[in-house]
């Protein structure tokens, strides 16, 4: 009798622990593959990332994150291939925008730089120059960015362009020139989150941490809730905000909550018949990472 | 007669509550006023507002026909707000709260408010293409199970209706309900009437006192007031009904009362027919066709793929689906021709027509389920849609 009980317990124990153990093993394996995939992404090895995320998704089929990463990387590889053959300038710009969005989301700035150079060579607009300068700033290519922005006529300069010029001048220690740039900057109340973030960077680089804190707080307030955490994480890592990060007001700034409603936008190309156009928060102010703002169809940060 | 009406009211209220809280269905799709709000968008753009469906049109059609035949019986027998309002009033009387008698002139003046409400609601809804007044609608608070558009105002209005109903008989229905404003012109020419035989009538005034719509029944020969709900409370209250003082039926049958069963049977038949038609002839509630380029013509034999799509819940989502197919970037589906969708909770049927010489079914399925770049937020999002029986990732290949 006792032997039978022991056997039953053993069988029950095995039946309950083996699947759990197997699941834990596959989750661990998936996590490892996920790390591998991210490492590939950081090296701009999209094929490697695709393979790793696919294997991770296979190992842990319940994990939605790996499925999504695999699906996105697969899609991005396709658009990258399509971009090389695209003859239509408008389509090329749209596809390049989506590709750039991916690079920025995963901080693959080297690839973004090559893309922005191509875009600027094709378009030669202030907007394309600003995008290129922005990537150059991400990569610490201050002299190149200063050259590029300095070469734009004053009349063609936008608020974004002035701000980036100010940032690059401040980085290079040209404080008088940077201060001069400030007169072209609108009041914080009139700006979108992308501009506000750049303002915070510029103020912080110039040593005015109170103004930087005000701009960053307003920026967070006008960022949709779903993007706020990523935005805050980006701010924490931003070297240009170093002065502000060390300042007493930074902790309070990081507690700022979003004041805008989540966008209901379906991502379409026209607002014309959108059912939500009447109450669309994203039309006025939304914020992904500030660097990602320029190609937005709603032109929310245009001046 | 009152008991029959109470049973029917209870039946419709119970059906609504079971549908909303037990089955957790989209009860909004059975609101006749939804049909009024959606008609403009359906005609002009081929799609319904938010999560409404063509069932709203079927039920609206049935209610309008019912009103032409039997007056505003929807208000007196079917509407959950009318039922709750009446029952609250009845309960209040039982605990000793005397209803406030609103002077006739004031009542008539206040009754005009519902036309203003109708005009404002329709004007703003048609302009915005969105059900912006949901947030003020006491019925939506119930039907949506405290849905996403509920605001504090919803409960302020609901609270006002509840409190008001304790002191005044059916205040929302009499003065503010925009559906009542739609039904009134139909009811005015309704086939059946309450008629009073002046010879047999003792002028006791009990009929007028009993009327929840404050119609002075004892002052007229035939009740033509559009607000008559054929509730028959006046017949119930009449002490000389047996002598033919008051009757309900077509005008020519003066003196001969139709049984209330006629009303019940016609009402149930029409409503069942509307529900049946919604299932038998389910017109799509979202239709979009690709704009043909100059010189382009539709293919002689378009192919059609029918998909069961998860999370295609409302018009906003259907618009996103449309964008996935009608986009003008690298992922454009060249042979896509038309979407017909039935957005709703759970899995929504979708029919997509395409030119088989330009694209194939797999490309359409990919377009629906693959991640996309959100142009506004500027980041990649996973597609919210899943297709039954289709794994977009195909991990085992």
XYZ file of C-alpha atoms in Angstrom:
700
model
C 0.000 0.000 0.000
C 2.718 2.400 1.068
C 4.758 1.533 -2.027
C 1.788 2.269 -4.234
C 1.359 5.667 -2.551
C 5.012 6.487 -3.085
C 4.761 5.495 -6.756
C 1.635 7.590 -7.243
C 3.336 10.575 -5.628
C 6.377 10.109 -7.850
C 4.286 9.932 -11.024
C 2.210 12.959 -10.017
C 5.379 14.844 -9.102
C 6.981 14.040 -12.465
C 3.857 14.966 -14.402
C 3.615 18.330 -12.701
C 7.280 19.308 -12.643
C 8.505 18.099 -16.049
C 6.304 20.365 -18.208
C 6.990 23.294 -15.887
C 10.718 22.616 -16.072
C 10.553 22.287 -19.862
C 8.669 25.555 -20.080
C 11.218 27.304 -17.880
C 14.019 25.913 -20.051
C 12.407 27.118 -23.261
C 11.757 30.560 -21.724
C 15.400 30.789 -20.730
C 16.493 29.714 -24.177
C 14.130 32.235 -25.749
C 15.487 34.973 -23.495
C 19.028 34.086 -24.567
C 18.020 34.192 -28.209
C 16.241 37.479 -27.595
C 19.452 38.995 -26.211
C 21.296 37.625 -29.224
C 18.724 39.208 -31.536
C 19.096 42.577 -29.864
C 22.866 42.333 -30.113
C 22.470 41.681 -33.840
C 20.204 44.705 -34.109
C 22.761 46.881 -32.358
C 25.280 45.774 -35.007
C 22.714 46.490 -37.749
C 22.727 42.793 -38.613
C 19.045 42.541 -39.477
C 19.281 39.036 -40.970
C 20.955 37.763 -37.804
C 18.334 39.513 -35.684
C 15.557 37.999 -37.773
C 16.922 34.483 -37.277
C 17.440 34.981 -33.541
C 13.984 36.491 -32.941
C 12.352 33.752 -34.997
C 14.125 31.106 -32.935
C 13.153 32.952 -29.734
C 9.520 33.133 -30.827
C 9.632 29.418 -31.638
C 11.189 28.539 -28.290
C 8.647 30.564 -26.329
C 5.459 30.681 -28.363
C 3.571 32.481 -25.622
C 5.946 35.426 -25.681
C 4.342 38.147 -27.772
C 7.450 40.356 -27.667
C 9.606 37.973 -29.719
C 6.819 37.352 -32.213
C 6.465 41.087 -32.717
C 10.197 41.699 -32.996
C 10.505 38.903 -35.559
C 7.555 40.242 -37.547
C 8.882 43.816 -37.531
C 12.439 42.871 -38.464
C 11.135 40.660 -41.277
C 9.045 43.541 -42.551
C 11.897 46.042 -42.240
C 14.225 43.767 -44.224
C 11.634 43.696 -46.984
C 11.273 47.469 -47.101
C 15.030 47.923 -47.046
C 15.299 45.703 -50.087
C 12.415 47.467 -51.795
C 13.975 50.863 -51.111
C 17.007 50.063 -53.250
C 14.810 49.609 -56.320
C 12.254 52.320 -55.663
C 12.096 54.896 -58.452
C 9.143 56.957 -57.226
C 10.560 59.804 -55.088
C 7.484 60.125 -52.887
C 7.308 56.415 -52.155
C 11.039 56.347 -51.541
C 10.733 59.126 -48.955
C 7.838 57.376 -47.212
C 9.612 54.057 -47.061
C 12.830 55.712 -45.943
C 10.864 57.402 -43.155
C 9.575 54.036 -41.928
C 13.052 52.533 -42.103
C 14.539 55.497 -40.263
C 11.855 55.135 -37.616
C 13.006 51.560 -37.047
C 16.672 52.547 -36.880
C 15.938 55.252 -34.355
C 13.724 52.993 -32.264
C 16.620 50.550 -31.990
C 19.342 53.205 -31.925
C 21.013 51.930 -35.110
C 22.348 55.385 -35.913
C 25.061 54.293 -38.378
C 22.410 52.886 -40.696
C 20.215 55.937 -40.120
C 23.169 58.130 -41.107
C 23.608 56.349 -44.440
C 19.883 56.630 -45.087
C 19.727 60.313 -44.109
C 22.683 61.052 -46.386
C 20.879 59.406 -49.280
C 17.672 61.272 -48.443
C 19.471 64.620 -48.212
C 21.269 63.974 -51.494
C 17.912 63.320 -53.132
C 15.836 66.045 -51.463
C 18.209 68.824 -50.418
C 15.613 70.449 -48.158
C 15.925 71.995 -44.710
C 13.934 69.067 -43.396
C 16.298 66.483 -44.863
C 19.276 68.503 -43.576
C 17.766 68.597 -40.101
C 17.263 64.841 -40.148
C 20.828 64.268 -41.226
C 22.172 66.733 -38.659
C 20.147 65.051 -35.970
C 21.708 61.690 -36.727
C 25.136 63.280 -36.923
C 24.551 64.712 -33.460
C 23.537 61.276 -32.185
C 26.859 59.983 -33.458
C 28.839 62.901 -32.060
C 29.719 64.229 -35.521
C 29.492 67.820 -34.312
C 31.685 69.463 -36.920
C 29.734 67.853 -39.781
C 26.416 68.843 -38.232
C 27.631 72.428 -37.661
C 28.743 72.629 -41.272
C 25.493 71.278 -42.588
C 23.217 73.498 -40.478
C 25.461 76.521 -40.862
C 25.117 76.186 -44.622
C 21.351 76.701 -44.582
C 20.105 80.212 -45.420
C 18.550 82.060 -42.490
C 15.247 82.322 -44.350
C 15.097 78.561 -44.839
C 15.905 77.772 -41.206
C 13.144 76.192 -39.131
C 12.850 76.152 -35.352
C 14.189 72.594 -35.369
C 17.148 73.632 -37.464
C 17.923 76.586 -35.176
C 17.675 74.375 -32.127
C 20.031 71.753 -33.510
C 22.449 74.466 -34.564
C 22.282 75.818 -31.011
C 22.923 72.369 -29.584
C 25.910 71.725 -31.806
C 27.348 75.177 -31.056
C 26.886 74.629 -27.326
C 28.531 71.234 -27.596
C 31.498 72.868 -29.274
C 31.694 75.536 -26.566
C 30.487 78.367 -28.826
C 28.174 79.741 -26.166
C 27.732 83.241 -27.615
C 26.645 81.800 -30.938
C 24.313 79.387 -29.173
C 22.822 82.245 -27.133
C 22.280 84.113 -30.388
C 20.283 81.173 -31.702
C 17.872 81.402 -28.773
C 16.151 84.451 -30.269
C 14.791 82.245 -33.061
C 13.180 79.819 -30.653
C 9.437 80.094 -29.889
C 7.993 80.208 -26.394
C 7.673 76.735 -24.870
C 3.866 76.995 -24.884
C 3.817 77.211 -28.661
C 6.019 74.206 -29.311
C 5.409 70.505 -29.836
C 7.203 67.818 -27.798
C 10.023 67.354 -30.321
C 10.910 71.028 -30.212
C 10.501 71.100 -26.433
C 12.974 68.276 -26.040
C 15.542 70.045 -28.184
C 14.944 73.210 -26.148
C 15.620 71.278 -22.954
C 18.851 69.967 -24.481
C 19.965 73.417 -25.527
C 19.135 75.081 -22.198
C 20.865 72.298 -20.323
C 24.009 72.543 -22.458
C 24.030 76.292 -21.875
C 23.798 75.760 -18.128
C 20.260 77.029 -17.582
C 18.873 73.953 -15.832
C 15.676 75.637 -14.603
C 14.611 76.481 -18.144
C 15.701 73.019 -19.284
C 13.505 71.470 -16.593
C 10.517 73.608 -17.648
C 10.926 72.604 -21.293
C 11.377 68.924 -20.480
C 8.359 68.914 -18.168
C 6.201 70.449 -20.898
C 7.615 67.943 -23.356
C 6.607 65.006 -21.135
C 3.176 66.499 -20.575
C 2.551 66.593 -24.299
C 3.763 63.048 -24.933
C 1.126 60.291 -25.209
C 1.074 57.898 -22.235
C 2.138 54.867 -24.278
C 5.383 56.577 -25.328
C 6.202 58.393 -22.114
C 8.316 55.704 -20.432
C 10.482 55.192 -23.515
C 10.865 58.944 -23.828
C 11.894 59.314 -20.191
C 14.397 56.474 -20.560
C 15.841 58.241 -23.596
C 16.066 61.523 -21.662
C 17.922 59.797 -18.830
C 20.548 58.553 -21.259
C 20.866 61.794 -23.218
C 24.344 63.214 -22.708
C 23.225 66.734 -23.597
C 20.947 66.694 -20.558
C 23.834 65.826 -18.264
C 23.598 69.160 -16.429
C 19.892 68.754 -15.863
C 20.228 65.130 -14.758
C 22.595 66.269 -12.008
C 20.216 69.103 -11.041
C 17.786 68.824 -8.142
C 14.758 69.462 -10.355
C 15.371 66.412 -12.563
C 13.744 63.864 -10.260
C 10.568 65.945 -10.145
C 10.645 66.391 -13.915
C 10.818 62.631 -14.365
C 7.608 62.266 -12.358
C 5.690 64.335 -14.922
C 2.572 62.632 -16.247
C 1.200 62.887 -19.746
C -1.573 65.390 -20.259
C -2.587 64.254 -23.724
C -4.963 61.520 -24.730
C -3.625 58.497 -26.509
C -3.907 58.966 -30.245
C -6.672 57.043 -31.965
C -4.973 57.571 -35.290
C -4.991 54.592 -37.557
C -1.766 55.675 -39.194
C -3.380 56.472 -42.508
C -2.069 59.049 -44.894
C -4.960 61.469 -44.740
C -7.100 62.902 -41.959
C -9.839 63.741 -44.443
C -12.319 61.056 -43.505
C -10.849 59.932 -40.213
C -13.661 59.286 -37.735
C -11.526 60.677 -34.919
C -10.344 63.838 -36.590
C -12.571 66.011 -34.385
C -10.879 64.984 -31.156
C -7.498 63.904 -32.380
C -4.852 64.587 -29.762
C -2.030 63.526 -32.031
C -2.775 66.304 -34.477
C -1.674 68.908 -31.997
C 0.875 67.236 -29.834
C 2.267 63.791 -29.709
C 5.751 62.730 -28.967
C 7.812 59.784 -29.814
C 11.490 60.172 -29.267
C 12.165 63.774 -30.230
C 14.475 62.790 -32.998
C 11.688 60.888 -34.694
C 9.422 63.780 -35.367
C 10.369 65.242 -38.672
C 8.642 63.045 -41.144
C 5.290 63.136 -39.419
C 2.444 63.449 -41.866
C 0.616 65.831 -39.528
C 3.497 68.284 -39.533
C 2.928 68.902 -35.874
C 6.361 70.277 -35.202
C 6.535 72.461 -38.244
C 6.903 76.115 -37.650
C -53.868 45.780 -19.910
C -51.368 47.375 -17.561
C -50.167 43.927 -16.526
C -49.637 42.897 -20.160
C -47.640 46.057 -20.752
C -45.583 45.536 -17.607
C -44.806 41.958 -18.688
C -43.687 43.132 -22.128
C -41.638 45.959 -20.633
C -40.038 43.479 -18.258
C -39.359 41.108 -21.166
C -37.585 43.745 -23.250
C -35.637 45.088 -20.259
C -34.599 41.554 -19.266
C -33.586 40.805 -22.856
C -31.478 43.973 -22.917
C -29.820 43.218 -19.581
C -29.083 39.610 -20.522
C -27.710 40.752 -23.880
C -25.507 43.367 -22.237
C -24.338 41.669 -19.042
C -24.649 37.918 -19.673
C -24.059 37.474 -23.395
C -21.935 40.658 -23.341
C -23.120 41.480 -26.825
C -23.015 44.796 -28.612
C -26.478 46.017 -27.599
C -25.780 49.396 -29.175
C -26.414 47.713 -32.520
C -30.070 47.313 -31.667
C -30.721 50.930 -30.777
C -33.081 52.533 -33.312
C -31.591 55.969 -32.675
C -28.211 54.559 -33.752
C -29.829 54.045 -37.150
C -30.845 57.715 -37.271
C -27.309 58.805 -36.365
C -25.628 56.456 -38.821
C -27.803 56.951 -41.881
C -25.954 59.989 -43.218
C -22.506 58.367 -42.991
C -23.758 55.124 -44.520
C -25.250 56.903 -47.504
C -22.390 59.343 -48.033
C -19.382 57.170 -47.177
C -20.632 53.596 -47.081
C -19.827 52.937 -43.460
C -21.465 52.983 -40.075
C -20.418 55.149 -37.147
C -18.209 53.602 -34.454
C -19.487 50.146 -33.565
C -22.963 50.467 -35.049
C -24.181 47.970 -37.639
C -26.857 47.752 -40.291
C -29.050 46.042 -37.667
C -29.616 49.609 -36.427
C -31.314 50.375 -39.748
C -33.462 47.262 -39.660
C -34.619 47.971 -36.136
C -35.185 51.655 -36.955
C -37.279 50.658 -39.979
C -39.338 48.284 -37.847
C -39.887 50.919 -35.150
C -40.941 53.560 -37.700
C -43.425 51.152 -39.277
C -44.638 50.168 -35.828
C -45.148 53.849 -35.009
C -47.090 54.401 -38.227
C -49.360 51.548 -37.266
C -49.601 51.712 -33.508
C -48.174 55.108 -32.435
C -45.180 55.386 -30.094
C -45.465 51.873 -28.684
C -41.672 51.636 -28.687
C -41.609 54.223 -25.883
C -44.386 52.594 -23.905
C -43.421 48.950 -24.253
C -39.838 48.478 -25.414
C -37.443 51.286 -24.508
C -35.397 50.439 -21.384
C -35.177 54.101 -20.370
C -38.954 54.477 -20.656
C -39.476 51.323 -18.616
C -37.024 52.283 -15.873
C -38.438 55.801 -15.759
C -42.014 54.552 -15.435
C -41.127 51.976 -12.827
C -39.242 54.534 -10.762
C -42.284 56.784 -10.827
C -44.521 53.920 -9.864
C -42.186 52.993 -6.997
C -42.035 56.602 -5.856
C -45.841 56.754 -5.663
C -45.871 53.642 -3.555
C -43.557 55.221 -0.997
C -45.699 58.316 -0.905
C -43.941 60.674 -3.299
C -46.632 62.602 -5.134
C -45.773 63.318 -8.787
C -45.423 66.975 -9.678
C -48.148 68.070 -12.051
C -46.445 70.159 -14.681
C -48.759 72.852 -16.077
C -49.954 71.961 -19.579
C -48.386 75.010 -21.263
C -45.021 74.413 -19.601
C -45.163 70.722 -20.522
C -45.773 71.587 -24.174
C -42.967 74.127 -24.125
C -40.516 71.682 -22.583
C -41.564 69.050 -25.131
C -40.048 71.241 -27.861
C -36.616 70.728 -26.285
C -36.348 67.248 -27.767
C -36.429 68.697 -31.282
C -33.559 71.000 -30.376
C -31.707 68.016 -28.884
C -32.315 66.038 -32.093
C -31.052 68.836 -34.341
C -27.938 69.432 -32.218
C -27.108 65.722 -31.883
C -27.547 65.008 -35.580
C -25.738 68.131 -36.739
C -22.688 67.462 -34.584
C -22.718 63.698 -35.202
C -22.946 64.118 -38.964
C -20.191 66.724 -38.988
C -17.818 64.788 -36.752
C -18.713 61.345 -38.133
C -18.522 60.145 -34.557
C -21.016 59.387 -31.798
C -19.915 62.380 -29.761
C -23.077 62.406 -27.642
C -22.564 58.927 -26.297
C -20.949 60.549 -23.299
C -24.255 62.207 -22.372
C -26.569 59.322 -23.134
C -28.065 57.478 -20.141
C -28.935 54.552 -22.400
C -25.316 54.199 -23.553
C -24.117 53.977 -19.937
C -26.286 50.870 -19.588
C -25.794 49.319 -23.023
C -22.022 49.765 -23.059
C -21.376 48.392 -19.552
C -19.693 51.687 -18.618
C -18.034 51.863 -22.049
C -15.000 53.825 -23.105
C -16.757 57.067 -23.984
C -18.464 57.321 -20.613
C -17.756 60.569 -18.828
C -18.883 62.077 -15.575
C -21.605 63.795 -17.619
C -23.124 60.445 -18.512
C -23.857 59.845 -14.862
C -24.911 63.434 -14.253
C -27.526 63.028 -17.014
C -28.435 59.502 -15.856
C -28.737 60.733 -12.261
C -30.929 63.626 -13.396
C -33.175 61.217 -15.323
C -33.426 58.884 -12.311
C -34.151 61.659 -9.807
C -36.460 63.433 -12.246
C -38.415 60.232 -12.811
C -39.205 60.025 -9.103
C -41.061 63.339 -9.221
C -42.275 63.680 -12.820
C -43.695 60.981 -15.079
C -41.153 60.040 -17.798
C -39.432 63.455 -18.018
C -36.664 62.337 -20.400
C -39.107 60.637 -22.753
C -41.473 63.609 -22.816
C -39.044 66.469 -23.074
C -35.560 65.393 -24.113
C -35.442 62.094 -25.976
C -34.276 62.738 -29.580
C -35.758 59.429 -30.745
C -39.161 60.617 -29.593
C -38.652 63.660 -31.819
C -37.986 61.322 -34.763
C -41.018 59.157 -34.002
C -43.497 61.983 -33.398
C -44.220 62.862 -37.059
C -44.862 59.183 -37.789
C -46.991 58.798 -34.704
C -49.039 61.870 -35.608
C -50.331 59.992 -38.642
C -50.476 56.641 -36.871
C -53.242 54.283 -37.913
C -54.633 53.449 -34.496
C -56.153 56.001 -32.133
C -57.688 56.268 -28.716
C -61.242 57.473 -29.269
C -63.764 58.771 -26.774
C -67.521 58.477 -27.117
C -68.827 61.734 -25.675
C -72.274 60.255 -25.067
C -71.014 57.411 -22.951
C -68.240 59.449 -21.228
C -69.017 60.793 -17.744
C -66.243 63.416 -17.989
C -64.670 62.142 -14.814
C -61.174 62.962 -16.122
C -59.616 59.711 -14.886
C -58.213 58.996 -18.376
C -56.245 62.246 -18.413
C -54.962 61.705 -14.905
C -53.737 58.234 -15.835
C -51.991 59.294 -19.043
C -48.197 59.211 -18.500
C -47.736 61.586 -21.419
C -50.104 64.169 -19.902
C -52.500 64.078 -22.844
C -55.875 65.676 -21.990
C -57.789 62.616 -23.203
C -61.050 63.787 -21.610
C -61.011 66.966 -23.703
C -60.809 65.371 -27.150
C -62.840 62.959 -29.248
C -59.823 61.333 -30.837
C -56.331 61.351 -29.397
C -54.162 62.644 -32.233
C -51.286 63.821 -30.028
C -48.084 62.359 -31.444
C -46.807 61.471 -27.995
C -49.493 58.822 -27.422
C -47.736 55.506 -26.688
C -50.871 53.333 -26.950
C -50.135 52.324 -23.389
C -53.888 51.964 -22.722
C -53.584 53.396 -19.222
C -56.496 55.673 -20.099
C -58.620 52.663 -21.026
C -57.656 50.962 -17.792
C -58.607 54.028 -15.772
C -61.980 54.619 -17.452
C -64.890 53.607 -15.187
C -67.292 53.427 -18.145
C -65.123 51.577 -20.618
C -67.647 48.744 -20.553
C -70.234 51.115 -21.962
C -67.900 52.046 -24.803
C -66.797 55.445 -23.466
C -63.234 54.885 -24.653
C -61.690 52.558 -27.176
C -58.463 51.848 -29.023
C -58.343 50.948 -32.699
C -58.542 52.502 -36.162
C -60.730 55.682 -36.210
C -63.584 54.144 -38.205
C -64.162 51.485 -35.624
C -65.327 54.065 -33.099
C -67.105 52.266 -30.363
C -65.342 48.980 -31.005
C -62.122 48.457 -29.152
C -59.331 46.342 -30.609
C -57.805 43.975 -28.110
C -54.345 44.861 -26.830
C -53.218 41.475 -28.136
C -53.266 42.958 -31.659
C -50.708 45.519 -30.565
C -48.562 42.910 -28.864
C -48.630 40.534 -31.818
C -47.851 43.249 -34.399
C -45.056 44.654 -32.238
C -43.414 41.273 -31.651
C -43.782 40.312 -35.303
C -42.167 43.495 -36.581
C -39.319 43.411 -34.096
C -38.666 39.724 -34.805
C -38.745 40.443 -38.538
C -36.150 43.202 -38.073
C -33.889 40.933 -36.019
C -34.358 38.105 -38.520
C -33.612 40.406 -41.468
C -30.409 41.584 -39.762
C -29.167 38.001 -39.807
C -30.722 36.936 -43.109
C -29.598 39.999 -45.078
C -26.489 41.187 -43.230
C -25.424 44.153 -45.332
C -21.831 45.105 -44.501
C -21.515 48.013 -42.130
C -18.205 49.132 -43.625
C -17.716 49.328 -47.372
C -14.730 50.891 -49.107
C -13.810 50.691 -52.741
C -10.485 51.586 -54.244
C -10.548 54.719 -56.367
C -9.966 53.634 -59.933
C -7.306 55.547 -61.837
C -8.381 57.267 -65.084
C -8.603 54.661 -67.804
C -8.592 51.819 -65.299
C -11.484 49.396 -65.306
C -12.602 46.693 -62.894
C -11.366 43.207 -63.780
C -13.893 40.934 -65.500
C -13.601 38.230 -62.860
C -12.543 39.595 -59.486
C -11.629 37.082 -56.807
C -13.056 37.308 -53.300
C -11.488 36.202 -50.046
C -13.603 35.927 -46.901
C -11.732 36.306 -43.655
C -12.729 36.053 -40.009
C -10.723 38.850 -38.439
C -10.144 39.180 -34.731
C -10.183 42.640 -33.128
C -11.989 44.327 -36.006
C -14.312 45.881 -33.479
C -15.380 49.246 -34.810
C -15.206 51.677 -37.690
C -11.858 53.075 -36.516
C -10.330 49.595 -36.732
C -12.005 48.995 -40.099
C -10.458 52.259 -41.317
C -7.067 50.918 -40.257
C -7.747 47.695 -42.163
C -8.687 49.759 -45.182
C -5.426 51.690 -44.855
C -3.496 48.415 -44.787
C -4.958 47.547 -48.180
C -5.325 50.974 -49.772
C -1.945 52.403 -48.765
C 0.309 54.022 -51.323
C 3.734 52.883 -50.175
C 5.920 49.823 -50.679
C 3.218 47.576 -49.294
C 0.408 48.719 -51.552
C -1.815 45.847 -52.624
C -2.032 46.563 -56.313
C -5.029 44.413 -57.129
C -7.158 45.303 -54.101
C -10.651 46.395 -55.191
C -13.107 46.489 -52.324
C -13.565 45.805 -48.602
C -16.870 44.811 -47.105
C -16.674 44.312 -43.363
C -18.950 43.633 -40.434
C -16.960 45.113 -37.545
C -18.015 43.964 -34.110
C -16.889 42.190 -30.962
C -15.134 38.843 -31.330
C -14.406 37.783 -34.874
C -15.676 40.010 -37.629
C -16.440 38.751 -41.093
C -14.613 40.612 -43.851
C -14.896 40.130 -47.576
C -12.095 41.476 -49.736
C -12.354 41.583 -53.522
C -9.194 41.689 -55.592
C -7.868 41.251 -59.077
C -6.299 37.768 -59.145
C -4.038 38.770 -62.028
C -2.360 41.435 -59.872
C -2.296 39.981 -56.388
C -3.035 36.849 -54.431
C -4.769 35.843 -51.237
C -1.534 35.473 -49.267
C -0.531 39.068 -50.039
C -3.858 40.273 -48.680
C -3.505 38.194 -45.525
C 0.019 39.530 -45.054
C -1.137 43.104 -45.513
C -3.752 42.603 -42.800
C -1.522 40.969 -40.204
C 1.990 42.370 -40.688
C 3.347 45.183 -38.480
C 3.051 48.709 -39.820
C 4.778 52.035 -39.363
C 2.539 54.532 -37.603
C 3.057 57.806 -39.443
C 1.729 59.913 -36.588
C 3.519 58.365 -33.647
C 6.513 57.521 -35.838
C 7.090 54.034 -34.600
C 6.393 50.476 -35.617
C 3.257 48.881 -34.302
C 2.119 45.281 -34.538
C -1.044 44.803 -36.542
C -4.006 44.593 -34.182
C -5.629 41.974 -36.413
C -5.449 38.198 -36.431
C -7.013 36.050 -39.122
C -8.624 32.821 -38.022
C -6.664 29.840 -39.313
C -3.708 31.902 -40.513
C -0.365 32.259 -38.758
C 1.431 35.249 -40.272
C 4.764 34.219 -38.766
C 4.684 30.607 -39.911
C 7.343 29.692 -37.356
C 7.469 26.045 -38.388
C 8.511 26.556 -42.007
